[in-house]
Structure formats: structure tokens, C-alpha cells
Short mmCIF file of C-alpha atoms in Angstrom, two decimals:
data_model
loop_
_atom_site.label_atom_id
_atom_site.label_comp_id
_atom_site.label_asym_id
_atom_site.label_seq_id
_atom_site.Cartn_x
_atom_site.Cartn_y
_atom_site.Cartn_z
CA MET N 64 3.79 14.56 -24.14
CA ARG N 65 5.89 14.11 -21.02
CA ARG N 66 3.00 15.20 -18.77
CA LEU N 67 0.82 12.41 -20.16
CA ALA N 68 3.52 9.81 -19.48
CA ASP N 69 3.96 11.09 -15.91
CA ALA N 70 0.22 11.00 -15.28
CA SER N 71 -0.09 7.44 -16.52
CA ARG N 72 2.84 6.35 -14.38
CA GLY N 73 1.22 7.93 -11.34
CA LEU N 74 -2.02 6.14 -12.15
CA ASP N 75 -0.12 2.86 -12.43
CA SER N 76 1.30 3.41 -8.95
CA VAL N 77 -2.14 4.09 -7.52
CA VAL N 78 -3.60 0.96 -9.11
CA LEU N 79 -0.71 -1.18 -7.87
CA LEU N 80 -1.06 0.19 -4.34
CA PHE N 81 -4.79 -0.45 -4.42
CA LEU N 82 -4.29 -4.05 -5.52
CA PHE N 83 -1.59 -4.57 -2.90
CA GLY N 84 -3.94 -3.23 -0.22
CA LEU N 85 -6.71 -5.54 -1.36
CA PHE N 86 -4.34 -8.49 -1.29
CA LEU N 87 -2.93 -7.65 2.12
CA LEU N 88 -6.10 -6.67 3.94
CA PHE N 89 -9.08 -8.25 2.14
CA SER N 90 -8.04 -11.65 0.84
CA PRO N 91 -7.79 -15.21 2.15
CA PHE N 92 -4.21 -14.26 2.99
CA THR N 93 -5.70 -12.11 5.79
CA PHE N 94 -7.00 -15.17 7.63
CA TRP N 95 -3.55 -16.74 7.49
CA TRP N 96 -1.64 -13.83 9.03
CA ALA N 97 -4.44 -13.16 11.51
CA ALA N 98 -4.36 -16.76 12.74
CA HIS N 99 -0.59 -16.73 13.21
CA ALA N 100 -0.42 -13.29 14.79
CA ARG N 101 0.98 -13.38 18.28
CA VAL N 102 0.42 -9.69 18.91
CA TRP N 103 -2.91 -7.89 18.95
CA TYR N 104 -1.61 -4.83 17.12
CA LEU N 105 -0.45 -6.58 13.92
CA PRO N 106 -3.45 -5.35 11.84
CA TYR N 107 -2.68 -1.80 12.96
CA LEU N 108 0.96 -2.19 11.96
CA LEU N 109 -0.09 -3.46 8.54
CA TRP N 110 -2.42 -0.49 8.09
CA LEU N 111 0.33 1.87 9.23
CA GLY N 112 2.77 0.31 6.78
CA PHE N 113 0.25 0.58 3.96
CA ILE N 114 -0.45 4.23 4.75
CA ALA N 115 3.30 4.95 4.94
CA LEU N 116 3.80 3.28 1.55
CA ILE N 117 1.08 5.45 0.05
CA ALA N 118 2.69 8.57 1.56
CA ILE N 119 6.12 7.65 0.19
CA VAL N 120 4.79 7.00 -3.31
CA SER N 121 2.77 10.21 -3.36
CA TRP N 122 5.70 12.25 -2.01
CA HIS N 123 8.03 10.75 -4.63
CA TYR N 124 5.54 11.40 -7.43
CA ARG N 125 4.87 14.98 -6.28
CA HIS N 126 8.57 15.86 -6.21
CA GLU N 127 9.26 14.16 -9.53
CA VAL N 128 6.72 16.16 -11.53
#
């Protein structure tokens, strides 16, 4: 029973990360931060942060199970 609860919690994390990525990178919010960006590498930093967040969540989930 515990395995099923762990799997559903991992799935919840994946869905939340996916929705956060959509919001950050593919929404009207994107036009706002792109218009106010003073540096050319801001989109790359956002992608790097998103990838790092995914790595942290997957590392935490892998060591918890």
C-alpha cells in the first residue's frame, strides 16, 4: 500500500512541475518577463532553473523510495 502512495506522490510532483513549466515558459507571463529583461540570457537562466528543479525533485524522490 505504501508503494502506491509513493507513486501517486511522485506523479503529483511531475504534474506540478509540468504545470509550472507551462506557466513560466509558455504563457502570457512569458511576454511580460521577456519585455522587461535587461539581459539576453534570462530565458536560458529560467530553463536552467527549471531543469535544476526537476533534478532536485527527482533526486529527492529517488532517495525517498
